[in-house]
Short mmCIF file of C-alpha atoms and ligand atoms in Angstrom, two decimals:
data_model
loop_
_atom_site.label_atom_id
_atom_site.label_comp_id
_atom_site.label_asym_id
_atom_site.label_seq_id
_atom_site.Cartn_x
_atom_site.Cartn_y
_atom_site.Cartn_z
CA MET A 193 10.49 31.97 -11.80
CA SER A 194 10.54 32.10 -8.00
CA ARG A 195 13.76 32.78 -6.11
CA ALA A 196 13.45 29.24 -4.77
CA ALA A 197 13.38 27.90 -8.29
CA GLU A 198 16.61 29.66 -9.26
CA LYS A 199 18.70 27.88 -6.69
CA GLN A 200 20.72 24.73 -6.35
CA VAL A 201 19.20 22.22 -3.91
CA ASN A 202 21.09 19.52 -2.05
CA ILE A 203 19.12 16.44 -1.05
CA ILE A 204 20.61 14.13 1.58
CA GLY A 205 19.56 10.51 1.04
CA ALA A 206 18.48 9.06 -2.32
CA GLY A 207 15.95 6.68 -0.75
CA LEU A 208 12.25 6.71 -1.59
CA ALA A 209 11.43 10.32 -0.66
CA GLY A 210 14.77 11.81 -1.74
CA ALA A 211 14.65 10.29 -5.22
CA LEU A 212 10.99 11.24 -5.76
CA LEU A 213 11.65 14.79 -4.57
CA ALA A 214 14.59 15.05 -6.98
CA VAL A 215 12.26 14.17 -9.88
CA LEU A 216 9.68 16.75 -8.78
CA LEU A 217 12.25 19.53 -8.32
CA ALA A 218 14.07 18.68 -11.55
CA ARG A 219 10.81 18.97 -13.49
CA ARG A 220 10.69 22.58 -12.28
CA GLY A 221 14.16 23.21 -13.65
CA LEU A 222 15.97 23.30 -10.29
CA ALA A 223 19.54 22.01 -10.13
CA VAL A 224 19.51 19.06 -7.71
CA THR A 225 22.40 17.12 -6.19
CA LEU A 226 21.59 14.01 -4.15
CA TYR A 227 24.14 12.69 -1.63
CA GLU A 228 23.59 9.02 -0.81
CA ARG A 229 25.51 6.95 1.74
CA ARG A 230 25.05 3.63 -0.14
CA PRO A 231 26.45 2.55 -3.49
CA ASP A 232 24.24 2.95 -6.56
CA PRO A 233 21.34 0.50 -5.94
CA ARG A 234 21.00 0.02 -9.70
CA GLN A 235 24.35 -1.80 -9.61
CA ALA A 236 24.68 -3.13 -6.05
CA ARG A 237 22.55 -5.65 -4.16
CA PRO A 238 20.08 -3.96 -1.80
CA GLU A 239 21.21 -3.84 1.82
CA ARG A 240 19.30 -6.24 4.08
CA GLY A 241 17.50 -5.11 7.17
CA ARG A 242 14.80 -2.90 5.68
CA SER A 243 11.40 -4.09 4.60
CA ILE A 244 11.69 -5.79 1.22
CA ASN A 245 8.25 -4.84 0.04
CA LEU A 246 5.81 -2.14 1.04
CA ALA A 247 2.14 -1.32 0.69
CA LEU A 248 1.63 1.56 -1.72
CA ALA A 249 -1.73 3.34 -1.49
CA ALA A 250 -3.55 6.32 -3.00
CA ARG A 251 -1.50 9.06 -1.30
CA GLY A 252 1.76 7.62 -2.59
CA ILE A 253 0.29 6.99 -6.04
CA HIS A 254 -1.01 10.55 -6.22
CA ALA A 255 2.53 11.90 -5.63
CA LEU A 256 4.07 9.44 -8.11
CA GLU A 257 1.51 10.53 -10.70
CA ARG A 258 2.40 14.16 -10.13
CA ALA A 259 6.03 13.28 -10.79
CA GLY A 260 5.06 11.51 -14.03
CA VAL A 261 6.66 8.19 -13.05
CA MET A 262 3.66 5.89 -12.76
CA GLN A 263 4.22 4.28 -16.14
CA ARG A 264 7.46 2.81 -14.79
CA VAL A 265 6.13 2.07 -11.32
CA ARG A 266 2.93 0.28 -12.41
CA PRO A 267 4.67 -2.96 -13.53
CA LEU A 268 6.16 -3.25 -10.02
CA MET A 269 2.74 -3.18 -8.32
CA ILE A 270 0.68 -6.19 -7.19
CA ALA A 271 -2.88 -5.38 -6.15
CA MET A 272 -3.91 -6.59 -2.69
CA ARG A 273 -7.71 -6.56 -2.36
CA GLY A 274 -7.92 -7.26 1.34
CA ARG A 275 -6.53 -8.96 4.40
CA MET A 276 -6.47 -12.73 4.23
CA VAL A 277 -6.79 -13.64 7.89
CA HIS A 278 -5.32 -17.03 8.82
CA GLU A 279 -6.61 -18.54 12.05
CA ARG A 280 -4.62 -20.97 14.15
CA SER A 281 -7.01 -23.73 13.04
CA GLY A 282 -5.82 -23.24 9.45
CA ALA A 283 -9.10 -21.59 8.36
CA SER A 284 -8.67 -18.39 6.36
CA ALA A 285 -11.02 -15.64 5.15
CA LEU A 286 -10.58 -12.50 3.08
CA GLN A 287 -11.63 -9.19 4.66
CA PRO A 288 -11.84 -6.75 1.70
CA TYR A 289 -10.12 -3.39 2.25
CA GLY A 290 -12.75 -1.41 0.39
CA GLN A 291 -15.94 -1.92 -1.55
CA ARG A 292 -15.19 -0.38 -4.93
CA GLU A 293 -13.10 -1.93 -7.69
CA HIS A 294 -10.27 0.60 -7.27
CA GLU A 295 -10.17 0.36 -3.47
CA VAL A 296 -7.11 -1.85 -3.24
CA ILE A 297 -3.56 -1.32 -2.04
CA TYR A 298 -0.44 -2.48 -3.83
CA SER A 299 2.61 -4.45 -2.80
CA VAL A 300 5.77 -2.98 -4.31
CA GLY A 301 9.42 -3.97 -3.90
CA ARG A 302 11.42 -1.28 -2.10
CA ALA A 303 14.62 -1.84 -4.05
CA ASP A 304 12.90 -1.87 -7.46
CA LEU A 305 10.91 1.25 -6.64
CA ASN A 306 14.03 3.03 -5.43
CA ARG A 307 15.95 2.06 -8.59
CA VAL A 308 13.15 3.35 -10.84
CA LEU A 309 12.95 6.65 -8.96
CA ILE A 310 16.72 7.19 -9.09
CA ASP A 311 16.68 6.32 -12.78
CA GLU A 312 13.86 8.77 -13.41
CA ALA A 313 15.67 11.50 -11.49
CA LEU A 314 18.82 10.93 -13.54
CA ARG A 315 16.91 11.33 -16.81
CA HIS A 316 16.97 15.04 -16.00
CA PRO A 317 20.28 16.67 -16.96
CA ASN A 318 19.94 18.99 -13.94
CA VAL A 319 20.13 16.08 -11.43
CA THR A 320 23.36 14.59 -10.09
CA VAL A 321 23.52 11.69 -7.65
CA ARG A 322 26.70 11.25 -5.63
CA PHE A 323 26.72 7.73 -4.18
CA ASN A 324 28.94 6.56 -1.29
CA GLN A 325 28.74 9.99 0.30
CA GLN A 326 27.67 9.90 3.91
CA CYS A 327 26.33 13.02 5.55
CA THR A 328 27.66 13.33 9.09
CA GLY A 329 25.55 16.35 10.02
CA VAL A 330 25.14 20.05 9.51
CA ASP A 331 27.00 22.98 11.03
CA ALA A 332 24.48 25.81 11.08
CA ARG A 333 27.05 28.31 12.44
CA LEU A 334 29.44 27.72 9.55
CA ASN A 335 26.51 27.26 7.14
CA GLN A 336 27.92 23.87 6.18
CA LEU A 337 26.78 20.40 5.32
CA ARG A 338 29.38 17.84 6.48
CA LEU A 339 30.06 14.79 4.33
CA ARG A 340 32.42 11.83 4.22
CA ASP A 341 33.47 9.93 1.12
CA ALA A 342 33.06 6.20 1.85
CA ALA A 343 35.93 5.07 -0.39
CA SER A 344 38.66 7.45 0.78
CA GLY A 345 37.25 8.40 4.18
CA ALA A 346 37.87 12.05 3.27
CA GLN A 347 35.66 14.55 5.09
CA TYR A 348 34.50 17.71 3.40
CA GLY A 349 32.00 20.52 3.78
CA LEU A 350 29.51 22.08 1.37
CA GLU A 351 27.47 25.24 1.53
CA LEU A 352 24.29 24.39 3.39
CA ALA A 353 21.48 26.35 1.96
CA PRO A 354 19.20 24.85 1.07
CA ALA A 355 19.57 21.21 2.06
CA ILE A 356 16.60 18.86 2.23
CA ALA A 357 17.31 15.89 4.47
CA THR A 358 15.55 12.69 3.42
CA ASP A 359 18.09 10.50 5.19
CA GLY A 360 15.52 8.29 6.85
CA ALA A 361 14.52 7.29 10.36
CA GLY A 362 18.10 7.42 11.67
CA SER A 363 18.73 10.85 10.09
CA ALA A 364 22.20 12.25 10.76
CA VAL A 365 20.94 15.72 9.88
CA ARG A 366 18.16 15.50 12.49
CA ALA A 367 20.62 14.19 15.08
CA SER A 368 23.01 17.08 14.51
CA LEU A 369 20.21 19.69 14.68
CA ALA A 370 19.11 18.11 17.96
CA ALA A 371 22.67 18.02 19.31
CA ASP A 372 23.00 21.76 18.59
CA GLY A 373 19.69 22.52 20.32
CA LEU A 374 18.08 23.53 17.03
CA ALA A 375 15.40 20.82 17.07
CA THR A 376 13.61 18.82 19.73
CA VAL A 377 13.41 15.13 18.96
CA ARG A 378 11.39 12.46 20.76
CA GLU A 379 11.94 8.86 19.70
CA GLN A 380 9.42 6.32 20.99
CA TRP A 381 10.69 2.81 20.44
CA LEU A 382 8.20 -0.03 20.34
CA ASP A 383 9.01 -3.01 22.54
CA HIS A 384 8.24 -5.21 19.51
CA ASP A 385 10.77 -5.95 16.75
CA TYR A 386 10.43 -7.54 13.32
CA LYS A 387 12.15 -10.19 11.25
CA GLU A 388 11.66 -10.93 7.56
CA LEU A 389 11.41 -14.41 6.04
CA THR A 390 10.86 -15.75 2.53
CA VAL A 391 7.90 -17.69 1.20
CA PRO A 392 9.26 -19.00 -2.11
CA PRO A 393 7.06 -19.90 -5.09
CA VAL A 394 5.94 -23.51 -5.44
CA ALA A 395 6.56 -24.86 -8.96
CA GLY A 396 6.85 -21.25 -10.13
CA ARG A 397 3.50 -20.19 -8.68
CA PRO A 398 2.64 -18.15 -5.54
CA ALA A 399 2.25 -20.40 -2.50
CA LEU A 400 -0.57 -18.18 -1.20
CA GLU A 401 -3.37 -16.12 -2.79
CA ALA A 402 -1.35 -13.46 -4.62
CA HIS A 403 -3.81 -10.57 -4.40
CA ALA A 404 -4.04 -10.27 -0.64
CA LEU A 405 -2.05 -9.15 2.36
CA HIS A 406 -1.86 -12.25 4.55
CA ILE A 407 -2.10 -11.96 8.33
CA TRP A 408 -1.72 -14.61 11.00
CA PRO A 409 -3.00 -12.61 14.02
CA ARG A 410 -2.19 -14.25 17.33
CA GLY A 411 -3.11 -11.60 19.89
CA GLY A 412 -0.02 -9.70 21.04
CA PHE A 413 1.97 -10.64 17.94
CA MET A 414 1.49 -11.57 14.29
CA LEU A 415 3.01 -12.83 11.08
CA ILE A 416 2.16 -11.07 7.81
CA ALA A 417 3.10 -11.72 4.16
CA LEU A 418 3.05 -9.46 1.10
CA PRO A 419 3.45 -10.69 -2.50
CA ASN A 420 6.47 -10.00 -4.73
CA THR A 421 6.55 -9.86 -8.54
CA ASP A 422 8.69 -13.06 -8.71
CA ALA A 423 5.79 -15.08 -7.18
CA SER A 424 7.47 -15.20 -3.76
CA PHE A 425 6.13 -13.49 -0.62
CA THR A 426 8.01 -11.65 2.05
CA ALA A 427 6.73 -12.69 5.46
CA THR A 428 7.38 -10.53 8.52
CA LEU A 429 7.12 -11.64 12.11
CA PHE A 430 6.24 -8.83 14.55
CA LEU A 431 6.92 -9.95 18.09
CA ALA A 432 7.86 -8.60 21.53
CA ARG A 433 11.60 -8.27 22.04
CA ALA A 434 11.54 -9.77 25.55
CA GLY A 435 9.26 -11.95 27.64
CA ALA A 436 8.05 -15.52 27.49
CA GLN A 437 6.71 -15.02 23.97
CA GLY A 438 9.41 -12.83 22.56
CA PHE A 439 12.43 -12.84 20.27
CA ALA A 440 14.67 -13.36 23.29
CA CYS A 441 13.26 -16.88 23.73
CA LEU A 442 13.80 -17.83 20.09
CA ASP A 443 17.49 -18.42 20.66
CA GLY A 444 18.10 -21.44 18.44
CA GLY A 445 16.71 -23.48 15.57
CA ALA A 446 14.72 -25.82 17.80
CA ALA A 447 13.01 -22.96 19.66
CA VAL A 448 12.15 -21.25 16.37
CA GLU A 449 10.70 -24.43 14.88
CA ARG A 450 8.67 -25.12 18.01
CA PHE A 451 7.29 -21.58 18.13
CA PHE A 452 6.22 -21.61 14.48
CA ALA A 453 4.73 -25.11 14.74
CA GLU A 454 2.65 -23.99 17.72
CA GLN A 455 1.62 -20.55 16.50
CA PHE A 456 1.61 -20.70 12.70
CA PRO A 457 1.28 -24.40 11.78
CA ASP A 458 -0.14 -23.68 8.30
CA ALA A 459 2.71 -21.27 7.54
CA VAL A 460 5.48 -23.76 8.37
CA PRO A 461 5.36 -25.61 5.01
CA LEU A 462 5.52 -22.20 3.26
CA LEU A 463 8.82 -21.30 4.98
CA PRO A 464 11.34 -23.97 3.90
CA HIS A 465 14.34 -21.86 5.00
CA LEU A 466 12.83 -20.76 8.29
CA VAL A 467 15.65 -21.74 10.63
CA GLU A 468 18.54 -20.47 8.45
CA GLU A 469 16.75 -17.21 7.64
CA PHE A 470 15.77 -16.65 11.24
CA ALA A 471 19.41 -16.95 12.26
CA GLN A 472 20.78 -14.84 9.41
CA HIS A 473 18.25 -12.06 8.89
CA PRO A 474 18.50 -8.99 11.08
CA GLN A 475 15.99 -8.26 13.83
CA GLY A 476 14.69 -4.78 13.02
CA GLN A 477 13.51 -2.16 15.50
CA LEU A 478 10.37 -0.09 15.11
CA GLY A 479 9.53 3.31 16.45
CA THR A 480 7.96 6.72 16.06
CA VAL A 481 10.00 9.90 15.69
CA HIS A 482 8.51 13.28 16.65
CA THR A 483 10.56 16.30 15.62
CA ALA A 484 10.00 20.05 15.96
CA PRO A 485 10.81 22.17 14.13
CA TRP A 486 11.45 20.36 10.84
CA HIS A 487 13.38 23.27 9.38
CA LEU A 488 16.11 25.75 10.10
CA GLU A 489 15.33 29.08 8.45
CA GLY A 490 15.60 28.54 4.70
CA LYS A 491 18.69 26.39 5.09
CA VAL A 492 17.62 22.91 6.17
CA LEU A 493 14.40 20.94 5.93
CA LEU A 494 13.76 17.45 7.30
CA LEU A 495 11.33 15.41 5.21
CA GLY A 496 9.90 11.88 5.19
CA ASP A 497 11.14 9.49 7.89
CA ALA A 498 13.90 11.95 8.84
CA ALA A 499 11.17 14.23 10.23
CA HIS A 500 8.46 11.77 11.25
CA ALA A 501 9.24 8.03 11.10
CA ILE A 502 6.24 5.95 12.14
CA VAL A 503 5.54 2.28 12.88
CA PRO A 504 4.58 0.33 9.74
CA PHE A 505 1.18 -1.03 10.77
CA HIS A 506 -0.94 1.27 8.61
CA GLY A 507 1.39 0.85 5.64
CA GLN A 508 1.74 4.63 5.42
CA GLY A 509 5.34 5.67 6.16
CA MET A 510 6.41 5.80 2.52
CA ASN A 511 2.99 7.08 1.47
CA ALA A 512 3.28 9.94 3.97
CA ALA A 513 6.84 10.69 2.82
CA PHE A 514 5.65 10.82 -0.81
CA GLU A 515 2.77 13.07 0.24
CA ASP A 516 5.32 15.42 1.88
CA CYS A 517 7.07 15.65 -1.50
CA ARG A 518 3.82 16.39 -3.33
CA VAL A 519 2.85 19.11 -0.87
CA LEU A 520 6.32 20.69 -1.09
CA ASP A 521 6.02 20.71 -4.89
CA GLU A 522 2.58 22.37 -4.68
CA LEU A 523 3.89 24.99 -2.24
CA LEU A 524 6.64 25.88 -4.71
CA ASP A 525 3.89 27.35 -6.93
CA ARG A 526 3.06 29.89 -4.23
CA HIS A 527 6.17 30.71 -2.25
CA GLN A 528 9.13 32.78 -3.24
CA ASP A 529 11.76 31.85 -0.71
CA TRP A 530 12.88 28.67 0.99
CA GLY A 531 12.35 30.04 4.52
CA THR A 532 8.64 30.66 3.97
CA LEU A 533 8.26 27.47 1.99
CA PHE A 534 9.83 25.27 4.67
CA ALA A 535 7.76 26.91 7.42
CA GLU A 536 4.56 26.49 5.40
CA LEU A 537 5.38 22.87 4.67
CA GLU A 538 5.83 22.07 8.34
CA ARG A 539 2.64 23.96 9.21
CA ALA A 540 0.69 21.98 6.62
CA ARG A 541 2.20 18.57 7.31
CA ARG A 542 3.13 18.17 10.97
CA PRO A 543 -0.47 17.87 12.33
CA ASN A 544 -1.09 15.26 9.66
CA THR A 545 2.03 13.19 10.28
CA GLU A 546 1.27 13.29 14.02
CA ALA A 547 -2.20 11.93 13.19
CA ILE A 548 -0.92 9.05 11.05
CA ALA A 549 1.72 8.22 13.66
CA GLN A 550 -1.06 7.67 16.21
CA MET A 551 -3.32 5.78 13.80
CA ALA A 552 -0.41 3.51 12.81
CA LEU A 553 0.13 2.54 16.45
CA GLU A 554 -3.58 1.80 16.83
CA ASN A 555 -3.54 -0.38 13.73
CA TYR A 556 -1.01 -2.76 15.28
CA ILE A 557 -3.61 -3.69 17.89
CA GLU A 558 -6.23 -4.07 15.17
CA MET A 559 -4.04 -6.29 12.98
CA ARG A 560 -2.66 -8.58 15.66
CA ASP A 561 -5.71 -8.75 17.97
CA THR A 562 -9.09 -7.47 16.83
CA VAL A 563 -9.35 -8.70 13.21
CA LEU A 564 -10.49 -12.08 14.56
CA ASP A 565 -13.11 -10.56 16.81
CA ALA A 566 -16.76 -11.12 15.74
CA ARG A 567 -17.73 -7.61 16.87
CA PHE A 568 -14.89 -6.07 14.83
CA VAL A 569 -16.05 -7.92 11.71
CA ARG A 570 -19.67 -6.88 12.36
CA LEU A 571 -18.79 -3.18 12.84
CA LYS A 572 -16.62 -3.25 9.71
CA GLY A 573 -19.65 -4.54 7.79
CA LEU A 574 -21.81 -1.84 9.33
CA ALA A 575 -19.27 0.85 8.41
CA MET A 576 -19.29 -0.33 4.80
CA ALA A 577 -23.10 -0.36 4.76
CA LEU A 578 -23.14 3.24 6.07
CA GLU A 579 -20.62 4.28 3.42
CA ARG A 580 -22.84 2.78 0.69
CA ARG A 581 -25.90 4.56 2.08
CA PHE A 582 -24.35 7.94 3.07
CA PRO A 583 -21.21 8.23 0.90
CA GLU A 584 -20.96 12.00 1.35
CA HIS A 585 -20.89 11.74 5.12
CA PHE A 586 -19.40 8.40 6.13
CA ILE A 587 -16.24 6.71 4.87
CA PRO A 588 -14.55 4.06 7.09
CA ARG A 589 -11.37 5.46 8.66
CA TYR A 590 -9.16 2.85 7.01
CA SER A 591 -10.58 3.86 3.61
CA MET A 592 -10.07 7.59 4.30
CA VAL A 593 -6.40 6.92 5.06
CA MET A 594 -5.72 4.46 2.25
CA PHE A 595 -7.98 5.55 -0.63
CA HIS A 596 -8.76 9.26 -0.11
CA PRO A 597 -5.74 11.56 -0.45
CA GLU A 598 -8.13 14.53 -0.60
CA ILE A 599 -8.93 13.89 3.09
CA THR A 600 -5.96 14.80 5.28
CA TYR A 601 -4.68 12.35 7.89
CA ALA A 602 -5.78 14.75 10.66
CA GLU A 603 -9.29 14.95 9.21
CA ALA A 604 -9.44 11.14 8.84
CA GLN A 605 -8.44 10.80 12.48
CA ARG A 606 -11.00 13.39 13.65
CA ARG A 607 -13.91 11.99 11.60
CA GLY A 608 -12.76 8.46 12.47
CA ALA A 609 -13.21 9.17 16.20
CA VAL A 610 -16.77 10.47 15.66
CA GLN A 611 -17.56 7.47 13.45
CA ALA A 612 -16.18 4.98 15.99
CA GLN A 613 -18.52 6.39 18.64
CA LEU A 614 -21.42 6.25 16.21
CA LEU A 615 -20.72 2.63 15.23
CA ASP A 616 -20.60 1.76 18.88
CA GLU A 617 -24.04 3.28 19.42
CA LEU A 618 -25.47 1.67 16.30
CA ASP A 619 -24.01 -1.81 16.83
CA PRO A 620 -27.01 -4.06 16.20
CA GLY A 621 -25.48 -7.01 18.04
CA GLU A 622 -25.38 -10.57 16.80
CA GLY A 623 -28.04 -11.61 14.31
CA THR A 624 -29.96 -8.31 13.82
CA GLY A 625 -29.63 -5.56 11.22
CA PRO A 626 -28.79 -1.90 11.98
CA ASP A 627 -31.49 0.72 12.51
CA LEU A 628 -30.84 2.81 9.41
CA SER A 629 -33.22 5.65 10.20
CA ARG A 630 -31.47 6.20 13.56
CA ALA A 631 -28.14 5.94 11.71
CA GLU A 632 -29.25 8.67 9.30
CA GLN A 633 -30.33 10.95 12.13
CA LEU A 634 -27.02 10.51 14.02
CA ILE A 635 -24.92 10.92 10.89
CA ARG A 636 -26.70 14.15 9.92
CA GLU A 637 -26.25 15.50 13.46
CA ARG A 638 -22.59 14.63 13.88
CA LEU A 639 -20.90 14.20 10.51
CA PRO A 640 -21.09 17.15 8.13
CA PRO A 641 -20.53 16.25 4.46
CA ILE A 642 -16.90 15.48 3.72
CA GLY A 643 -15.01 18.50 2.43
CA CYS A 644 -17.42 21.05 4.01
C1 FAD B 951 9.22 -3.29 8.38
C2 FAD B 951 8.75 -2.05 7.69
C3 FAD B 951 7.65 -2.12 6.86
C4 FAD B 951 7.18 -0.97 6.23
N1 FAD B 951 6.07 -1.06 5.44
C5 FAD B 951 5.59 0.05 4.86
C6 FAD B 951 4.43 -0.04 4.02
O1 FAD B 951 3.86 -1.11 3.81
N2 FAD B 951 3.98 1.11 3.44
C7 FAD B 951 4.57 2.31 3.65
O2 FAD B 951 4.09 3.32 3.11
N3 FAD B 951 5.67 2.42 4.43
C8 FAD B 951 6.19 1.32 5.03
N4 FAD B 951 7.30 1.41 5.81
C9 FAD B 951 7.90 2.73 6.04
C10 FAD B 951 8.83 3.14 4.91
O3 FAD B 951 9.86 2.19 4.78
C11 FAD B 951 9.44 4.50 5.18
O4 FAD B 951 8.47 5.38 5.65
C12 FAD B 951 10.07 5.07 3.91
O5 FAD B 951 11.14 4.26 3.51
C13 FAD B 951 10.54 6.51 4.17
O6 FAD B 951 11.23 6.99 3.06
P1 FAD B 951 12.45 7.99 3.26
O7 FAD B 951 12.94 8.31 1.91
O8 FAD B 951 12.06 9.08 4.17
O9 FAD B 951 13.56 7.13 4.04
P2 FAD B 951 14.37 5.89 3.50
O10 FAD B 951 13.57 5.14 2.50
O11 FAD B 951 14.86 5.19 4.70
O12 FAD B 951 15.61 6.52 2.73
C14 FAD B 951 16.68 7.12 3.39
C15 FAD B 951 17.87 7.17 2.45
O13 FAD B 951 18.89 7.97 3.02
C16 FAD B 951 20.12 7.26 2.98
N5 FAD B 951 20.90 7.73 4.11
C17 FAD B 951 20.72 7.44 5.42
N6 FAD B 951 21.60 8.09 6.18
C18 FAD B 951 22.37 8.81 5.35
C19 FAD B 951 23.46 9.69 5.55
N7 FAD B 951 23.91 9.96 6.77
N8 FAD B 951 24.03 10.29 4.47
C20 FAD B 951 23.55 10.03 3.21
N9 FAD B 951 22.53 9.18 2.96
C21 FAD B 951 21.92 8.59 4.03
C22 FAD B 951 19.73 5.80 3.06
O14 FAD B 951 20.75 4.96 2.57
C23 FAD B 951 18.47 5.79 2.20
O15 FAD B 951 18.77 5.65 0.84
C24 FAD B 951 7.82 0.27 6.43
C25 FAD B 951 8.95 0.34 7.26
C26 FAD B 951 9.41 -0.80 7.87
C27 FAD B 951 10.61 -0.72 8.77
#
């Protein structure tokens, strides 16, 4: 057994990444203690203010499979085969995500998934979860993790090494490393916020097509909706914080009703509690976090959102966090000490999380603006035709990110840029088909077979 595997590991934050990581480490026989700020989510109601459901895709599934938890996760998943685009006129059309039966993404409830993962972690006798324990930072000089018990308010310290911080986008561990000059952190806040609303079932049945991710793109902003297992949908409005068409103007029930009636008339009947929910539900912020380094010797490692929070428009934040956990688990086969392991993990992952951070920002423009564009739809069709014809060379970028965990995010971004240029050159225009022999020549010149 490696030296790493002989040790006790502290994980800060029993959210999605922390709980999955605990399962993976416990399966290796490590002794794991999770410290979680919230009460046990298996007993308490989930806290509001985070997305209620999420899109789970192949990278996340691959990590969940490695942890042996898919049997319990599968019943939580609802397949979404494509984007159902709702125009202002009320017309809607499905744009499939992929072109093979398995090329779908899944809506999954955050709270249910988190409960299952914590439950699975606790099936291992070598895992302990300490709820209501808030980490307030690390003290590298004293080699201490600082914690506070929520019930008594008592503060205490624990030996640091090794601590893996999966305490999310607002990570206290990251903040304390930055405050001590041990990490450089750049937070880029979007000037758009989000608010979640409920589309309840109608007579017990989903009010919208259940196997799709619904989008009402309006250029500059959008409403989306993902299905839940109780036949409801969670709708999310993404909108500028300020300006004439921003949250700041929606300052009362009448303004909210007017805005929805103008922009999303077909969604209004689906949102019977619009005004109350708009007033009560929090307005969430969105941003990208860039951190370097992610680790401090073999003592501390930042993972998941704590290291690299991203905007949600590619549906990849959780998937990337799960992929971090899988890669860490794989590295444990090869590395003997935490210092090397943490450094290797950052080396392997940071270029990839930087790539998905950028692609996620680009996808906001695609979702809210370009999905309605005739040229976008035409090039998407062309990309799928090229994938069918040259599957070893050409896979649409969206598919590489969502359905191909064997292709890294950085590789998907790099090939995606070459492909975008190629599609531009091959665009047949309205009403004509592509020149496939030219396509073949360009593809062979510029796109080596995937994996070579
Ligand atoms: C609106 C929205 C939609 C999203 N949609 C998607 C999607 O469709 N697909 C996708 O893949 N990703 C999506 N994401 C991103 C996804 O939510 C995150 O990437 C994912 O939750 C990261 O997991 P994590 O474990 O790193 O952090 P979290 O899930 O945030 O978990 C952090 C945990 O740490 C705990 N904690 C925090 N601070 C402390 C502390 N000081 N001490 C102790 N415990 C602490 C928290 O209570 C929590 O349990 C979305 C995000 C948002 C905001």
